[in-house]
Amino acid sequence: AAGPTSGAMSSVAAAKLPPAPGLPAFPEDATGMLVSSMLRGARAQINERGISNIHARIDDLRPHFDVETREVPARLLWALHPSKGEKLIQQGDLYVPTLLGFTLAAALVWGMKASHAGEALSAGNTVIGTALATAFFYWAAAAVLLLGCAYALQVRLRPTQALCLTGYALVAVDVALVAALAPHAAPFWAAFVVLGGASAASLGRAAASLAESPRHGAALAAIAAALPLVFALYCRRAFFP
């Protein structure tokens, strides 16, 4: 009977023995404290790097939107003047193209309301959402297509330059589609021919200025000029009365 009792007492005594000489006492929750400290440090590094990356990206984009309001009319004229289109390559921005994208979306909203095209939208789609998606999807798709053609033609065109050119091309599209709200078709076709032709010549020349080969430059100019004209005709047919 004394055997089990003495065994239990010896185990309790062993549990209360002090650490062996020469070995430091190790706290029981040291592992948990170490893991918590490591997690906090990793989380702090992730947050710090994430914030710094966001700031770096904002700093990269800031020069492309650094345009004063008084400069906007002059830049719009660059997109309509064949001899000044090259300035869009040298001093391009994304501020004015963004404004033109929202203006295009507003024009599409007016056109859909005038033609009752919004009634044909599927459930879950709105007139404003469809207009914004159409405007900015075209802008992005046109820039990607222009970049692909430039790559195939061995023309050095940067993504920001492609976005700038295709964005400024919307100035003629916007004016033509606003004119399409008139009761007659004549204002649309007048704006399409005059402003569309001027914009196509300006942006086509700007795109061709980047090519070393005249043949490649002419091909890229034709593509840059045709994109906004085809899109204007599509919008006129799909969204306007």
PDB file of C-alpha atoms in Angstrom:
ATOM      1  CA  ALA A   1       0.000   0.000   0.000  1.00  0.00           C
ATOM      2  CA  ALA A   2       2.916   2.294   0.675  1.00  0.00           C
ATOM      3  CA  GLY A   3       4.316   1.687  -2.805  1.00  0.00           C
ATOM      4  CA  PRO A   4       1.856   3.855  -4.789  1.00  0.00           C
ATOM      5  CA  THR A   5       1.876   6.584  -2.158  1.00  0.00           C
ATOM      6  CA  SER A   6       5.646   6.846  -2.103  1.00  0.00           C
ATOM      7  CA  GLY A   7       5.739   6.860  -5.927  1.00  0.00           C
ATOM      8  CA  ALA A   8       3.280   9.771  -6.091  1.00  0.00           C
ATOM      9  CA  MET A   9       5.250  11.731  -3.507  1.00  0.00           C
ATOM     10  CA  SER A  10       8.489  11.182  -5.388  1.00  0.00           C
ATOM     11  CA  SER A  11       6.919  12.399  -8.665  1.00  0.00           C
ATOM     12  CA  VAL A  12       5.606  15.573  -6.966  1.00  0.00           C
ATOM     13  CA  ALA A  13       9.001  16.206  -5.434  1.00  0.00           C
ATOM     14  CA  ALA A  14      10.652  15.719  -8.815  1.00  0.00           C
ATOM     15  CA  ALA A  15       8.265  18.249 -10.384  1.00  0.00           C
ATOM     16  CA  LYS A  16       9.223  20.858  -7.756  1.00  0.00           C
ATOM     17  CA  LEU A  17      12.951  20.333  -8.093  1.00  0.00           C
ATOM     18  CA  PRO A  18      14.890  23.471  -9.053  1.00  0.00           C
ATOM     19  CA  PRO A  19      16.659  23.587 -12.425  1.00  0.00           C
ATOM     20  CA  ALA A  20      19.996  21.902 -12.733  1.00  0.00           C
ATOM     21  CA  PRO A  21      22.980  24.002 -11.801  1.00  0.00           C
ATOM     22  CA  GLY A  22      24.376  26.064 -14.709  1.00  0.00           C
ATOM     23  CA  LEU A  23      21.061  26.080 -16.689  1.00  0.00           C
ATOM     24  CA  PRO A  24      18.914  29.256 -16.771  1.00  0.00           C
ATOM     25  CA  ALA A  25      15.322  29.096 -15.659  1.00  0.00           C
ATOM     26  CA  PHE A  26      13.018  29.066 -18.745  1.00  0.00           C
ATOM     27  CA  PRO A  27       9.541  30.562 -18.219  1.00  0.00           C
ATOM     28  CA  GLU A  28       6.616  28.357 -19.067  1.00  0.00           C
ATOM     29  CA  ASP A  29       4.998  30.861 -21.500  1.00  0.00           C
ATOM     30  CA  ALA A  30       8.262  31.782 -23.257  1.00  0.00           C
ATOM     31  CA  THR A  31       7.291  29.915 -26.431  1.00  0.00           C
ATOM     32  CA  GLY A  32       3.968  31.704 -26.652  1.00  0.00           C
ATOM     33  CA  MET A  33       5.622  35.066 -26.047  1.00  0.00           C
ATOM     34  CA  LEU A  34       8.235  34.371 -28.712  1.00  0.00           C
ATOM     35  CA  VAL A  35       5.626  33.358 -31.305  1.00  0.00           C
ATOM     36  CA  SER A  36       3.494  36.407 -30.519  1.00  0.00           C
ATOM     37  CA  SER A  37       6.487  38.686 -30.874  1.00  0.00           C
ATOM     38  CA  MET A  38       7.402  37.157 -34.222  1.00  0.00           C
ATOM     39  CA  LEU A  39       3.842  37.519 -35.504  1.00  0.00           C
ATOM     40  CA  ARG A  40       3.677  41.143 -34.421  1.00  0.00           C
ATOM     41  CA  GLY A  41       6.980  41.896 -36.133  1.00  0.00           C
ATOM     42  CA  ALA A  42       5.916  40.180 -39.349  1.00  0.00           C
ATOM     43  CA  ARG A  43       2.581  42.017 -39.346  1.00  0.00           C
ATOM     44  CA  ALA A  44       4.330  45.348 -38.801  1.00  0.00           C
ATOM     45  CA  GLN A  45       6.696  44.681 -41.712  1.00  0.00           C
ATOM     46  CA  ILE A  46       3.834  43.707 -44.020  1.00  0.00           C
ATOM     47  CA  ASN A  47       1.882  46.832 -43.114  1.00  0.00           C
ATOM     48  CA  GLU A  48       4.927  49.036 -43.543  1.00  0.00           C
ATOM     49  CA  ARG A  49       5.822  47.553 -46.902  1.00  0.00           C
ATOM     50  CA  GLY A  50       2.225  47.693 -48.113  1.00  0.00           C
ATOM     51  CA  ILE A  51       1.893  51.367 -47.228  1.00  0.00           C
ATOM     52  CA  SER A  52       5.243  52.183 -48.800  1.00  0.00           C
ATOM     53  CA  ASN A  53       4.258  50.325 -51.997  1.00  0.00           C
ATOM     54  CA  ILE A  54       1.000  52.248 -52.185  1.00  0.00           C
ATOM     55  CA  HIS A  55       2.836  55.534 -51.728  1.00  0.00           C
ATOM     56  CA  ALA A  56       5.366  54.511 -54.373  1.00  0.00           C
ATOM     57  CA  ARG A  57       2.627  53.719 -56.866  1.00  0.00           C
ATOM     58  CA  ILE A  58       0.882  57.009 -56.146  1.00  0.00           C
ATOM     59  CA  ASP A  59       4.180  58.836 -56.654  1.00  0.00           C
ATOM     60  CA  ASP A  60       4.614  57.064 -59.998  1.00  0.00           C
ATOM     61  CA  LEU A  61       1.155  58.113 -61.190  1.00  0.00           C
ATOM     62  CA  ARG A  62       1.213  61.663 -59.859  1.00  0.00           C
ATOM     63  CA  PRO A  63       3.236  63.180 -62.757  1.00  0.00           C
ATOM     64  CA  HIS A  64       0.692  61.852 -65.270  1.00  0.00           C
ATOM     65  CA  PHE A  65      -2.104  63.788 -63.545  1.00  0.00           C
ATOM     66  CA  ASP A  66      -0.161  66.950 -62.789  1.00  0.00           C
ATOM     67  CA  VAL A  67      -2.087  69.225 -65.153  1.00  0.00           C
ATOM     68  CA  GLU A  68      -3.520  72.619 -64.300  1.00  0.00           C
ATOM     69  CA  THR A  69      -7.065  73.425 -65.340  1.00  0.00           C
ATOM     70  CA  ARG A  70      -5.985  76.338 -67.507  1.00  0.00           C
ATOM     71  CA  GLU A  71      -3.858  73.947 -69.589  1.00  0.00           C
ATOM     72  CA  VAL A  72      -6.767  71.678 -70.504  1.00  0.00           C
ATOM     73  CA  PRO A  73      -8.127  73.697 -73.502  1.00  0.00           C
ATOM     74  CA  ALA A  74      -4.675  73.938 -75.069  1.00  0.00           C
ATOM     75  CA  ARG A  75      -4.121  70.207 -74.674  1.00  0.00           C
ATOM     76  CA  LEU A  76      -7.495  69.460 -76.235  1.00  0.00           C
ATOM     77  CA  LEU A  77      -6.478  71.553 -79.234  1.00  0.00           C
ATOM     78  CA  TRP A  78      -3.310  69.460 -79.540  1.00  0.00           C
ATOM     79  CA  ALA A  79      -5.532  66.444 -80.134  1.00  0.00           C
ATOM     80  CA  LEU A  80      -7.331  68.273 -82.958  1.00  0.00           C
ATOM     81  CA  HIS A  81      -4.345  69.959 -84.616  1.00  0.00           C
ATOM     82  CA  PRO A  82      -2.322  67.663 -86.896  1.00  0.00           C
ATOM     83  CA  SER A  83       0.871  69.682 -86.505  1.00  0.00           C
ATOM     84  CA  LYS A  84       0.717  69.651 -82.690  1.00  0.00           C
ATOM     85  CA  GLY A  85      -0.222  66.043 -82.072  1.00  0.00           C
ATOM     86  CA  GLU A  86       3.383  65.115 -81.287  1.00  0.00           C
ATOM     87  CA  LYS A  87       3.161  67.199 -78.097  1.00  0.00           C
ATOM     88  CA  LEU A  88       0.898  64.490 -76.696  1.00  0.00           C
ATOM     89  CA  ILE A  89       3.886  62.155 -76.877  1.00  0.00           C
ATOM     90  CA  GLN A  90       6.335  64.645 -75.406  1.00  0.00           C
ATOM     91  CA  GLN A  91       4.067  66.184 -72.733  1.00  0.00           C
ATOM     92  CA  GLY A  92       1.339  63.583 -72.434  1.00  0.00           C
ATOM     93  CA  ASP A  93      -0.852  63.090 -69.391  1.00  0.00           C
ATOM     94  CA  LEU A  94      -3.727  60.944 -68.183  1.00  0.00           C
ATOM     95  CA  TYR A  95      -5.700  63.701 -66.461  1.00  0.00           C
ATOM     96  CA  VAL A  96      -7.475  65.026 -69.556  1.00  0.00           C
ATOM     97  CA  PRO A  97      -8.139  61.530 -70.982  1.00  0.00           C
ATOM     98  CA  THR A  98      -9.785  60.572 -67.681  1.00  0.00           C
ATOM     99  CA  LEU A  99     -12.047  63.614 -67.923  1.00  0.00           C
ATOM    100  CA  LEU A 100     -12.878  62.683 -71.509  1.00  0.00           C
ATOM    101  CA  GLY A 101     -13.729  59.155 -70.379  1.00  0.00           C
ATOM    102  CA  PHE A 102     -16.266  60.439 -67.860  1.00  0.00           C
ATOM    103  CA  THR A 103     -17.627  62.861 -70.462  1.00  0.00           C
ATOM    104  CA  LEU A 104     -18.097  59.953 -72.853  1.00  0.00           C
ATOM    105  CA  ALA A 105     -19.956  58.023 -70.161  1.00  0.00           C
ATOM    106  CA  ALA A 106     -22.247  61.019 -69.580  1.00  0.00           C
ATOM    107  CA  ALA A 107     -22.934  61.293 -73.317  1.00  0.00           C
ATOM    108  CA  LEU A 108     -23.801  57.590 -73.464  1.00  0.00           C
ATOM    109  CA  VAL A 109     -26.209  58.026 -70.548  1.00  0.00           C
ATOM    110  CA  TRP A 110     -27.968  60.839 -72.383  1.00  0.00           C
ATOM    111  CA  GLY A 111     -28.095  58.764 -75.550  1.00  0.00           C
ATOM    112  CA  MET A 112     -29.544  55.700 -73.805  1.00  0.00           C
ATOM    113  CA  LYS A 113     -32.187  57.797 -72.088  1.00  0.00           C
ATOM    114  CA  ALA A 114     -33.098  59.515 -75.349  1.00  0.00           C
ATOM    115  CA  SER A 115     -33.347  56.254 -77.261  1.00  0.00           C
ATOM    116  CA  HIS A 116     -34.818  54.221 -74.364  1.00  0.00           C
ATOM    117  CA  ALA A 117     -31.937  51.776 -74.816  1.00  0.00           C
ATOM    118  CA  GLY A 118     -31.657  51.483 -71.060  1.00  0.00           C
ATOM    119  CA  GLU A 119     -34.965  49.626 -70.958  1.00  0.00           C
ATOM    120  CA  ALA A 120     -33.374  46.742 -72.841  1.00  0.00           C
ATOM    121  CA  LEU A 121     -30.644  46.203 -70.235  1.00  0.00           C
ATOM    122  CA  SER A 122     -30.625  42.914 -68.399  1.00  0.00           C
ATOM    123  CA  ALA A 123     -31.487  42.659 -64.730  1.00  0.00           C
ATOM    124  CA  GLY A 124     -28.781  44.010 -62.455  1.00  0.00           C
ATOM    125  CA  ASN A 125     -27.348  46.422 -65.044  1.00  0.00           C
ATOM    126  CA  THR A 126     -27.854  50.152 -64.783  1.00  0.00           C
ATOM    127  CA  VAL A 127     -27.630  52.889 -67.379  1.00  0.00           C
ATOM    128  CA  ILE A 128     -24.766  54.646 -65.590  1.00  0.00           C
ATOM    129  CA  GLY A 129     -22.894  51.395 -64.963  1.00  0.00           C
ATOM    130  CA  THR A 130     -23.225  50.354 -68.598  1.00  0.00           C
ATOM    131  CA  ALA A 131     -22.044  53.764 -69.781  1.00  0.00           C
ATOM    132  CA  LEU A 132     -19.004  53.804 -67.493  1.00  0.00           C
ATOM    133  CA  ALA A 133     -18.086  50.223 -68.385  1.00  0.00           C
ATOM    134  CA  THR A 134     -18.387  50.942 -72.110  1.00  0.00           C
ATOM    135  CA  ALA A 135     -16.318  54.130 -71.954  1.00  0.00           C
ATOM    136  CA  PHE A 136     -13.437  52.869 -69.865  1.00  0.00           C
ATOM    137  CA  PHE A 137     -13.394  49.375 -71.338  1.00  0.00           C
ATOM    138  CA  TYR A 138     -12.976  50.894 -74.783  1.00  0.00           C
ATOM    139  CA  TRP A 139     -10.199  53.164 -73.540  1.00  0.00           C
ATOM    140  CA  ALA A 140      -8.283  50.265 -71.994  1.00  0.00           C
ATOM    141  CA  ALA A 141      -8.918  47.899 -74.910  1.00  0.00           C
ATOM    142  CA  ALA A 142      -7.880  50.504 -77.478  1.00  0.00           C
ATOM    143  CA  ALA A 143      -4.656  51.169 -75.573  1.00  0.00           C
ATOM    144  CA  VAL A 144      -3.862  47.452 -75.358  1.00  0.00           C
ATOM    145  CA  LEU A 145      -4.607  46.982 -79.059  1.00  0.00           C
ATOM    146  CA  LEU A 146      -2.426  49.943 -79.988  1.00  0.00           C
ATOM    147  CA  LEU A 147       0.377  48.572 -77.815  1.00  0.00           C
ATOM    148  CA  GLY A 148       0.099  45.181 -79.468  1.00  0.00           C
ATOM    149  CA  CYS A 149       0.213  46.667 -82.942  1.00  0.00           C
ATOM    150  CA  ALA A 150       3.185  48.847 -81.976  1.00  0.00           C
ATOM    151  CA  TYR A 151       5.012  45.786 -80.668  1.00  0.00           C
ATOM    152  CA  ALA A 152       4.279  43.880 -83.867  1.00  0.00           C
ATOM    153  CA  LEU A 153       5.502  46.828 -85.950  1.00  0.00           C
ATOM    154  CA  GLN A 154       8.624  47.244 -83.767  1.00  0.00           C
ATOM    155  CA  VAL A 155       7.594  50.691 -82.587  1.00  0.00           C
ATOM    156  CA  ARG A 156       8.646  51.778 -79.091  1.00  0.00           C
ATOM    157  CA  LEU A 157       5.377  52.816 -77.506  1.00  0.00           C
ATOM    158  CA  ARG A 158       5.028  52.928 -73.720  1.00  0.00           C
ATOM    159  CA  PRO A 159       1.766  51.989 -72.002  1.00  0.00           C
ATOM    160  CA  THR A 160       1.246  55.524 -70.708  1.00  0.00           C
ATOM    161  CA  GLN A 161       1.730  56.888 -74.215  1.00  0.00           C
ATOM    162  CA  ALA A 162      -0.838  54.456 -75.593  1.00  0.00           C
ATOM    163  CA  LEU A 163      -3.317  55.437 -72.873  1.00  0.00           C
ATOM    164  CA  CYS A 164      -2.648  59.096 -73.584  1.00  0.00           C
ATOM    165  CA  LEU A 165      -3.202  58.823 -77.336  1.00  0.00           C
ATOM    166  CA  THR A 166      -6.324  56.681 -77.165  1.00  0.00           C
ATOM    167  CA  GLY A 167      -7.677  58.848 -74.344  1.00  0.00           C
ATOM    168  CA  TYR A 168      -7.216  62.122 -76.192  1.00  0.00           C
ATOM    169  CA  ALA A 169      -8.857  60.550 -79.229  1.00  0.00           C
ATOM    170  CA  LEU A 170     -12.104  60.619 -77.228  1.00  0.00           C
ATOM    171  CA  VAL A 171     -12.413  64.384 -77.657  1.00  0.00           C
ATOM    172  CA  ALA A 172     -13.823  64.009 -81.171  1.00  0.00           C
ATOM    173  CA  VAL A 173     -15.936  61.042 -80.099  1.00  0.00           C
ATOM    174  CA  ASP A 174     -17.458  63.038 -77.230  1.00  0.00           C
ATOM    175  CA  VAL A 175     -18.344  66.026 -79.392  1.00  0.00           C
ATOM    176  CA  ALA A 176     -19.794  63.844 -82.147  1.00  0.00           C
ATOM    177  CA  LEU A 177     -21.954  61.860 -79.719  1.00  0.00           C
ATOM    178  CA  VAL A 178     -23.233  65.000 -78.010  1.00  0.00           C
ATOM    179  CA  ALA A 179     -24.127  66.295 -81.480  1.00  0.00           C
ATOM    180  CA  ALA A 180     -25.959  63.016 -82.091  1.00  0.00           C
ATOM    181  CA  LEU A 181     -28.573  64.129 -79.553  1.00  0.00           C
ATOM    182  CA  ALA A 182     -29.812  66.688 -82.064  1.00  0.00           C
ATOM    183  CA  PRO A 183     -33.106  65.885 -83.822  1.00  0.00           C
ATOM    184  CA  HIS A 184     -31.320  65.534 -87.151  1.00  0.00           C
ATOM    185  CA  ALA A 185     -28.289  63.474 -88.106  1.00  0.00           C
ATOM    186  CA  ALA A 186     -26.443  66.332 -89.806  1.00  0.00           C
ATOM    187  CA  PRO A 187     -24.693  67.666 -86.661  1.00  0.00           C
ATOM    188  CA  PHE A 188     -23.316  64.220 -85.841  1.00  0.00           C
ATOM    189  CA  TRP A 189     -21.918  63.647 -89.300  1.00  0.00           C
ATOM    190  CA  ALA A 190     -20.466  67.157 -89.457  1.00  0.00           C
ATOM    191  CA  ALA A 191     -18.665  66.682 -86.131  1.00  0.00           C
ATOM    192  CA  PHE A 192     -17.657  63.155 -87.119  1.00  0.00           C
ATOM    193  CA  VAL A 193     -16.088  64.242 -90.401  1.00  0.00           C
ATOM    194  CA  VAL A 194     -14.493  67.520 -89.308  1.00  0.00           C
ATOM    195  CA  LEU A 195     -13.412  66.846 -85.730  1.00  0.00           C
ATOM    196  CA  GLY A 196     -13.000  63.106 -86.223  1.00  0.00           C
ATOM    197  CA  GLY A 197     -10.792  63.687 -89.236  1.00  0.00           C
ATOM    198  CA  ALA A 198      -8.711  66.313 -87.431  1.00  0.00           C
ATOM    199  CA  SER A 199      -8.295  64.095 -84.372  1.00  0.00           C
ATOM    200  CA  ALA A 200      -7.402  61.092 -86.508  1.00  0.00           C
ATOM    201  CA  ALA A 201      -4.750  63.094 -88.362  1.00  0.00           C
ATOM    202  CA  SER A 202      -3.292  64.541 -85.154  1.00  0.00           C
ATOM    203  CA  LEU A 203      -3.114  61.292 -83.213  1.00  0.00           C
ATOM    204  CA  GLY A 204      -2.028  59.291 -86.223  1.00  0.00           C
ATOM    205  CA  ARG A 205       0.868  61.646 -86.802  1.00  0.00           C
ATOM    206  CA  ALA A 206       1.783  61.466 -83.128  1.00  0.00           C
ATOM    207  CA  ALA A 207       1.860  57.686 -83.236  1.00  0.00           C
ATOM    208  CA  ALA A 208       3.822  57.657 -86.497  1.00  0.00           C
ATOM    209  CA  SER A 209       6.482  59.939 -85.007  1.00  0.00           C
ATOM    210  CA  LEU A 210       7.643  57.076 -82.782  1.00  0.00           C
ATOM    211  CA  ALA A 211       8.371  54.726 -85.679  1.00  0.00           C
ATOM    212  CA  GLU A 212      11.760  54.509 -87.346  1.00  0.00           C
ATOM    213  CA  SER A 213      10.334  52.986 -90.512  1.00  0.00           C
ATOM    214  CA  PRO A 214       7.903  55.165 -92.522  1.00  0.00           C
ATOM    215  CA  ARG A 215       5.928  52.092 -93.493  1.00  0.00           C
ATOM    216  CA  HIS A 216       5.498  50.974 -89.908  1.00  0.00           C
ATOM    217  CA  GLY A 217       4.657  54.508 -88.887  1.00  0.00           C
ATOM    218  CA  ALA A 218       1.940  54.754 -91.516  1.00  0.00           C
ATOM    219  CA  ALA A 219       0.429  51.450 -90.425  1.00  0.00           C
ATOM    220  CA  LEU A 220       0.392  52.477 -86.762  1.00  0.00           C
ATOM    221  CA  ALA A 221      -1.037  55.887 -87.668  1.00  0.00           C
ATOM    222  CA  ALA A 222      -3.865  54.246 -89.602  1.00  0.00           C
ATOM    223  CA  ILE A 223      -4.736  52.019 -86.647  1.00  0.00           C
ATOM    224  CA  ALA A 224      -4.608  54.907 -84.150  1.00  0.00           C
ATOM    225  CA  ALA A 225      -6.815  57.007 -86.425  1.00  0.00           C
ATOM    226  CA  ALA A 226      -9.353  54.286 -87.154  1.00  0.00           C
ATOM    227  CA  LEU A 227     -10.015  53.159 -83.576  1.00  0.00           C
ATOM    228  CA  PRO A 228     -11.952  56.235 -82.344  1.00  0.00           C
ATOM    229  CA  LEU A 229     -13.852  56.617 -85.607  1.00  0.00           C
ATOM    230  CA  VAL A 230     -15.095  53.033 -85.550  1.00  0.00           C
ATOM    231  CA  PHE A 231     -16.010  53.345 -81.881  1.00  0.00           C
ATOM    232  CA  ALA A 232     -17.969  56.556 -82.512  1.00  0.00           C
ATOM    233  CA  LEU A 233     -19.996  54.842 -85.236  1.00  0.00           C
ATOM    234  CA  TYR A 234     -20.687  51.897 -82.928  1.00  0.00           C
ATOM    235  CA  CYS A 235     -21.873  54.136 -80.093  1.00  0.00           C
ATOM    236  CA  ARG A 236     -24.039  56.147 -82.471  1.00  0.00           C
ATOM    237  CA  ARG A 237     -25.784  53.017 -83.630  1.00  0.00           C
ATOM    238  CA  ALA A 238     -26.026  51.183 -80.306  1.00  0.00           C
ATOM    239  CA  PHE A 239     -26.913  53.921 -77.813  1.00  0.00           C
ATOM    240  CA  PHE A 240     -28.476  56.837 -79.677  1.00  0.00           C
ATOM    241  CA  PRO A 241     -31.815  57.307 -81.420  1.00  0.00           C
TER     242      PRO A 241
END
